[in-house]
CSV table of C-alpha atoms in Angstrom, one decimal:
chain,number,residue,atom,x,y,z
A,1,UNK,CA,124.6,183.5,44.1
A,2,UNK,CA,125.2,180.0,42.1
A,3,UNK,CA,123.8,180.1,38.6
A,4,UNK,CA,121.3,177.1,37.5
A,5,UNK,CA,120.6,176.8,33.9
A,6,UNK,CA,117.8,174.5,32.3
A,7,UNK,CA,118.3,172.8,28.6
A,8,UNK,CA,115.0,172.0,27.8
A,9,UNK,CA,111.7,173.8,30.3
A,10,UNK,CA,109.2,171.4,29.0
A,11,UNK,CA,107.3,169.4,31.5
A,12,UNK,CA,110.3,168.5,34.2
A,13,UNK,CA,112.5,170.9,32.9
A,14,UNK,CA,110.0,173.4,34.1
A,15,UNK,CA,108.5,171.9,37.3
A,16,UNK,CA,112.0,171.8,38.5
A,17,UNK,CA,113.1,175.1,37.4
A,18,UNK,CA,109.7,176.4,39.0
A,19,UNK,CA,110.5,174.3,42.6
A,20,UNK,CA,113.9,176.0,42.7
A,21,UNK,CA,112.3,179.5,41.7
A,22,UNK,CA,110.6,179.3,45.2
A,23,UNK,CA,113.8,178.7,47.2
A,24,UNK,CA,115.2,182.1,45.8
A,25,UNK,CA,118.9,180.6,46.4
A,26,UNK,CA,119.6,180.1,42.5
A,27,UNK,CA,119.5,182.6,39.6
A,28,UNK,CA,118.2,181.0,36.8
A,29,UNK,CA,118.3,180.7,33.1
A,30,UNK,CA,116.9,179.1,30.3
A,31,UNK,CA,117.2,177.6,26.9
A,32,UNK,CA,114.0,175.9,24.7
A,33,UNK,CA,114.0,176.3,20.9
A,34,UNK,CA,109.8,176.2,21.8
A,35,UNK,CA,109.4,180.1,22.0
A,36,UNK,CA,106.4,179.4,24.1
A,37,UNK,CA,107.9,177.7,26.4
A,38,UNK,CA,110.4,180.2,27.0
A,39,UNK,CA,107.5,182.7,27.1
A,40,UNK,CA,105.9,180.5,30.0
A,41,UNK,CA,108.8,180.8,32.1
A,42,UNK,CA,110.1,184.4,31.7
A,43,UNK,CA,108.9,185.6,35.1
A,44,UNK,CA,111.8,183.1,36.9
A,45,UNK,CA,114.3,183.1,34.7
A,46,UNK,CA,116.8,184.7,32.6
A,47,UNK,CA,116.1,183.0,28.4
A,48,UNK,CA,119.0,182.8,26.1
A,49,UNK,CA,118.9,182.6,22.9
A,50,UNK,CA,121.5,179.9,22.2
A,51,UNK,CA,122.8,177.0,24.5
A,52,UNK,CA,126.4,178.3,24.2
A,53,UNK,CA,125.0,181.4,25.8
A,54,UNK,CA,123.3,179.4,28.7
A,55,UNK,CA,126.1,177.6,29.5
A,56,UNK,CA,128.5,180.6,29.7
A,57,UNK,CA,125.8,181.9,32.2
A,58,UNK,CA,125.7,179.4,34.3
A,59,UNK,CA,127.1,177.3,37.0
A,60,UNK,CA,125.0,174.3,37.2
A,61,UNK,CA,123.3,173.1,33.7
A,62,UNK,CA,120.5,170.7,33.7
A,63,UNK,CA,119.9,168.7,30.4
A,64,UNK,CA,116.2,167.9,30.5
A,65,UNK,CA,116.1,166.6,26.6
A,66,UNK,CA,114.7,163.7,25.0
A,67,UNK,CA,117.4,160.8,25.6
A,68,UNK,CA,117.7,160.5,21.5
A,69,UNK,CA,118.7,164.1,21.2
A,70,UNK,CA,121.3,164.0,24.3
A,71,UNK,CA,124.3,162.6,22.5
A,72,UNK,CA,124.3,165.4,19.7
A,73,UNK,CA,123.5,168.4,21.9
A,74,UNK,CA,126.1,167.5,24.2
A,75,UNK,CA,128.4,167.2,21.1
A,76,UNK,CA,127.1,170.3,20.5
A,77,UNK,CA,128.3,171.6,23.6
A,78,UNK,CA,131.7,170.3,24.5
A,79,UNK,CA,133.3,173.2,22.8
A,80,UNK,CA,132.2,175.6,25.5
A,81,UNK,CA,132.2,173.2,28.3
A,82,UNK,CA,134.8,173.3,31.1
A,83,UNK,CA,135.9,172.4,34.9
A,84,UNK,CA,133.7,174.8,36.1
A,85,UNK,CA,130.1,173.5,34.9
A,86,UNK,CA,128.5,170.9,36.2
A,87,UNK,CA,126.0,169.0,34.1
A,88,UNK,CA,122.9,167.4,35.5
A,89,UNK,CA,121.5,164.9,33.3
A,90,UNK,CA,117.2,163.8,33.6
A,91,UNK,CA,117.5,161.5,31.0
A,92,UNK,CA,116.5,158.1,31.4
A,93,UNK,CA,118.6,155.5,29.8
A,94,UNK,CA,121.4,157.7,29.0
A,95,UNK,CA,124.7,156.0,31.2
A,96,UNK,CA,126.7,158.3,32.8
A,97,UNK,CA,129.7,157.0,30.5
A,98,UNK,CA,127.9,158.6,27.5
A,99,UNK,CA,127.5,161.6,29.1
A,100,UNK,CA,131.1,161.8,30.0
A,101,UNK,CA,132.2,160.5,26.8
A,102,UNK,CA,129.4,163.3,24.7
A,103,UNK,CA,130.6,166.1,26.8
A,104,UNK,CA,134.4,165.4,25.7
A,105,UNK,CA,135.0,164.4,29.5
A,106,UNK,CA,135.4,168.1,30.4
A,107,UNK,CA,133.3,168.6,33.2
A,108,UNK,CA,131.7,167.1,36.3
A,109,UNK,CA,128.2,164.8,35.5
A,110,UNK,CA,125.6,164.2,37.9
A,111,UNK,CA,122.8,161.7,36.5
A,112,UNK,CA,119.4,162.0,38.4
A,113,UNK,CA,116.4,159.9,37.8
A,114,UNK,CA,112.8,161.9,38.2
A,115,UNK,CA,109.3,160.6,38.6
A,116,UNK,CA,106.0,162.5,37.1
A,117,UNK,CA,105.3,163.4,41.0
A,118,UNK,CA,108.2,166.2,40.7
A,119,UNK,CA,105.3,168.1,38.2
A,120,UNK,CA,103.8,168.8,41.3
A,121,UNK,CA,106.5,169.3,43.6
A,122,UNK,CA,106.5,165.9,45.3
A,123,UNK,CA,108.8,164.3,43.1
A,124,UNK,CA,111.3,161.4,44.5
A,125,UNK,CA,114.8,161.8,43.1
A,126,UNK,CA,118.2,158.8,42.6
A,127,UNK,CA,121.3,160.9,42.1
A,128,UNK,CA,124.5,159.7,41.0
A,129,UNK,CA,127.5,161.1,42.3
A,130,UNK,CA,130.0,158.4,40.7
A,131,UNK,CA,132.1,160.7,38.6
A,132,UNK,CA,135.1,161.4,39.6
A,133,UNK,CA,135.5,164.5,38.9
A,134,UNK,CA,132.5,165.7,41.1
A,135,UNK,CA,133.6,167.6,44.2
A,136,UNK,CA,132.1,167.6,47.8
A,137,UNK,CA,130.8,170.9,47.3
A,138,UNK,CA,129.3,170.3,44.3
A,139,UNK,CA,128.2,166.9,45.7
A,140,UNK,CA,125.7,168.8,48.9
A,141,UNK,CA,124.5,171.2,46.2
A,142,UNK,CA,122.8,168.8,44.4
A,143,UNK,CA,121.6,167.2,47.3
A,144,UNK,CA,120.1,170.5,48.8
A,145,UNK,CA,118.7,171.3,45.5
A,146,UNK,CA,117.0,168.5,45.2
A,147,UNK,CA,115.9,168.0,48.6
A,148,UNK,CA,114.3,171.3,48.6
A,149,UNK,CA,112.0,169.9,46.0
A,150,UNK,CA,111.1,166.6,47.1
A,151,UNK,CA,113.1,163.6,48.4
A,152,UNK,CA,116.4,162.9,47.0
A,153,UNK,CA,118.4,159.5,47.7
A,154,UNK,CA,121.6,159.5,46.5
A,155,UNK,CA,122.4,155.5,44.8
A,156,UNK,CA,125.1,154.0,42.5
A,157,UNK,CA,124.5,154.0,38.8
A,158,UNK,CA,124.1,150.4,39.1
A,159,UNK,CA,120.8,150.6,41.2
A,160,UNK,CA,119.0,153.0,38.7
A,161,UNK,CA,117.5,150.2,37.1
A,162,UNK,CA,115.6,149.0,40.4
A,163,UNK,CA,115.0,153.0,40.9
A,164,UNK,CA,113.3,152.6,37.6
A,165,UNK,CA,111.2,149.8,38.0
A,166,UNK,CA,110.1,150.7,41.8
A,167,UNK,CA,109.6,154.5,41.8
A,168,UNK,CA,109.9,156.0,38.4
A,169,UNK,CA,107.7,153.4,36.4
A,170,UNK,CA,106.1,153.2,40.5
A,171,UNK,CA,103.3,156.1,39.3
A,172,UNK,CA,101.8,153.8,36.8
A,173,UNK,CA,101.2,151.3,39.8
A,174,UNK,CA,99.6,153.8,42.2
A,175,UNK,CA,96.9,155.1,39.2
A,176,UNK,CA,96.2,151.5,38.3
A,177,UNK,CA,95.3,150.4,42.1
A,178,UNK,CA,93.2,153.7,42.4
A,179,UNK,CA,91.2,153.3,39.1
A,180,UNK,CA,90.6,149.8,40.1
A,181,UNK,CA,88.7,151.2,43.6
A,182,UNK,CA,87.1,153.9,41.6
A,183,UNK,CA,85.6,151.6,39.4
A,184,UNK,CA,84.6,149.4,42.2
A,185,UNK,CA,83.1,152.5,44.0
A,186,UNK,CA,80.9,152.9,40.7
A,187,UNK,CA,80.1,149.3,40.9
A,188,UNK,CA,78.5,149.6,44.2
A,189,UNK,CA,76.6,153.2,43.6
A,190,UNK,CA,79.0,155.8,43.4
A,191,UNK,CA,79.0,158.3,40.6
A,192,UNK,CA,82.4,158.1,39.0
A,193,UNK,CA,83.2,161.8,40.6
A,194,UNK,CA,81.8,161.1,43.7
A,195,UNK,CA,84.5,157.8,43.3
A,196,UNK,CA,87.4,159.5,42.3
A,197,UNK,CA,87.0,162.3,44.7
A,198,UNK,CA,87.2,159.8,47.0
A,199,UNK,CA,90.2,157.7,45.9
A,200,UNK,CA,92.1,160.7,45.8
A,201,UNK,CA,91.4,161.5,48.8
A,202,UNK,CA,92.0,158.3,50.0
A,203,UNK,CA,95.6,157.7,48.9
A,204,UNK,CA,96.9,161.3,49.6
A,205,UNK,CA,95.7,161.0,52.9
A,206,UNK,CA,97.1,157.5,53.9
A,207,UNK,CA,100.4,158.8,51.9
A,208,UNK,CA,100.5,161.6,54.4
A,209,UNK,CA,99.6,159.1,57.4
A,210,UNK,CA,102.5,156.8,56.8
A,211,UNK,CA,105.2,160.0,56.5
A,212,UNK,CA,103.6,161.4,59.6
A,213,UNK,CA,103.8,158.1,62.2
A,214,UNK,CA,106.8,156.5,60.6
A,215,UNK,CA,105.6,153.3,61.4
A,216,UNK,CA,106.0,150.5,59.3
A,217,UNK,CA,103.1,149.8,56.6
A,218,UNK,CA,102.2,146.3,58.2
A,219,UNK,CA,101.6,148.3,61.6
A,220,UNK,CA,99.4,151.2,59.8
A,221,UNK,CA,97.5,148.5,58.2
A,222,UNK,CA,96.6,146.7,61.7
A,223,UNK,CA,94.8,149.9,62.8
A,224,UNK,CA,92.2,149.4,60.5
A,225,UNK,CA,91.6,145.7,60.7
A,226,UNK,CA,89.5,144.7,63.3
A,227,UNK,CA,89.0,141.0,64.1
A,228,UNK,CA,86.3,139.3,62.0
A,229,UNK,CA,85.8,142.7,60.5
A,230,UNK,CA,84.9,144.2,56.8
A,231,UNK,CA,88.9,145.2,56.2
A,232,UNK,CA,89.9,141.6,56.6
A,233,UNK,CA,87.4,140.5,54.5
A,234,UNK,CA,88.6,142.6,51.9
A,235,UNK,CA,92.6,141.7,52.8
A,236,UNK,CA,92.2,138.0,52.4
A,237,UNK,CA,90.7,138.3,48.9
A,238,UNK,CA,93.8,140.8,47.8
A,239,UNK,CA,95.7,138.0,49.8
A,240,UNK,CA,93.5,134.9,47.5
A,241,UNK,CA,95.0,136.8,44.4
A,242,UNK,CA,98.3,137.2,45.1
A,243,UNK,CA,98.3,141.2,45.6
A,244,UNK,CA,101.9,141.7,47.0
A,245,UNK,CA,103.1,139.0,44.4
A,246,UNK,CA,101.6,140.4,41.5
A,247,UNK,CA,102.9,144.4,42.7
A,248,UNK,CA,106.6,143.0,43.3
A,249,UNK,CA,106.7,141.0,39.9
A,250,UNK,CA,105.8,144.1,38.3
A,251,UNK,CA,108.2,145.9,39.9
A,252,UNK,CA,110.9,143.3,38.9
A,253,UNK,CA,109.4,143.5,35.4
A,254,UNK,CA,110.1,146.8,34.7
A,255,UNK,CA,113.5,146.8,36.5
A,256,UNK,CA,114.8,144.5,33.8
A,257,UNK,CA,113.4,146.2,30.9
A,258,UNK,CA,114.9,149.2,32.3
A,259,UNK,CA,118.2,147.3,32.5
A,260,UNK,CA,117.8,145.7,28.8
A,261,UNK,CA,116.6,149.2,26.7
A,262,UNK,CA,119.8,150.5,28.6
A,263,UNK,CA,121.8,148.0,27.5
């Protein structure tokens, strides 16, 4: 059985250690200097007490640290670091070149990009598999692992940045259209509970509509409008104030600030 170990169980540390828990195909262990969190996560993992120690025990090791703390616990590392490891980085900003360059170019690097949906197993994952030194095998187990755990697309380093500004910062976006119908749903009479209820209810199942049919969003969107009817109403206003324009500039937006705090 391959060995996964986890720098770091905090928030995504730990929702991904605890996705890969369920598939049973990993053994897992553990470093946090927070003895809580390595309390939390006892029950699916093997703790160590140092990092040296995790990496020794494992196969795969996934860095899931604060991007200002990468370069000097990878420093940290190098000494122990070999062929044989392969280092998965979740930290955004942090090039692939650094990593190579912090782990005294020793091993294999895979960079993956997370959103906050992976806290709840629904995450949608960009891998990097530029370095050279990463294998084929190597290559599909990253791809099953993350697969098993939500989607997982598989894009140059280059394209992170547009990752970035259309699916990790893409969240922010979703929670800002839904508290703008909430508060409309209060507006009209709803309690907010009542609203949000709703909302949520709303988005998860048109979400789960659009993976089922496969059809393309403009098509879905024509099975509620009815000539002369209340949805088009509704569309040509979104239409009068530029809704697709405004989502899309956004998107750019934080695509270029992703590509200028990289820089």
């Amino acid at each position: 059985m391959k060995r996964f170990g986890f720098i770091g169980l905090g928030n995504m540390g730990g929702a991904i250690a605890r996705g890969l828990a369920s598939g049973g195909a990993f053994a897992l262990h553990g470093f946090d200097p927070s003895e809580g969190m390595c309390r939390k996560n006892t029950d699916i993992m093997t703790i160590h007490a140092t990092v040296h120690e995790l990496v020794d025990n494992s196969d795969y090791v996934l860095l899931a640290v604060k991007p200002q703390v990468m370069r000097p616990v990878l420093t940290g590392l190098a000494s122990a670091l070999g062929p044989e490891t392969c280092l998965v980085s979740i930290a955004a900003g942090v090039t692939l070149d650094q990593l190579v360059e912090w782990s005294g170019k020793a091993c294999p690097v895979v960079r993956v990009m997370p959103n906050t949906p992976a806290m709840v197993g629904k995450g949608v994952y960009a891998l990097c598999f530029d370095h050279a030194l990463l294998d084929e095998g190597r290559r599909q187990t990253m791809l099953d692992v993350f697969s098993s755990i939500g989607q997982a697309h598989v894009l140059p380093e280059k394209l992170f940045d547009a990752y970035t500004g259309l699916i990790g910062s893409g969240p922010a976006y979703v929670y800002a259209f839904m508290e703008g119908l909430i508060d409309a749903g209060v507006t009209l009479g709803l309690t907010r509970a009542q609203a949000t209820s709703m909302v949520a209810g709303l988005v998860s199942g048109s979400a789960l509509m659009a993976e089922a049919e496969g059809a393309h969003p403009t098509l879905l969107k024509e099975m509620v409008t009815s000539p002369g009817g209340t949805t088009i109403a509704g569309l040509n206003v979104l239409d009068e104030h530029r809704f697709k324009f405004a989502l899309g500039q956004a998107v750019l937006a934080a695509a270029r600030r992703s590509k200028e705090l990289a820089g």
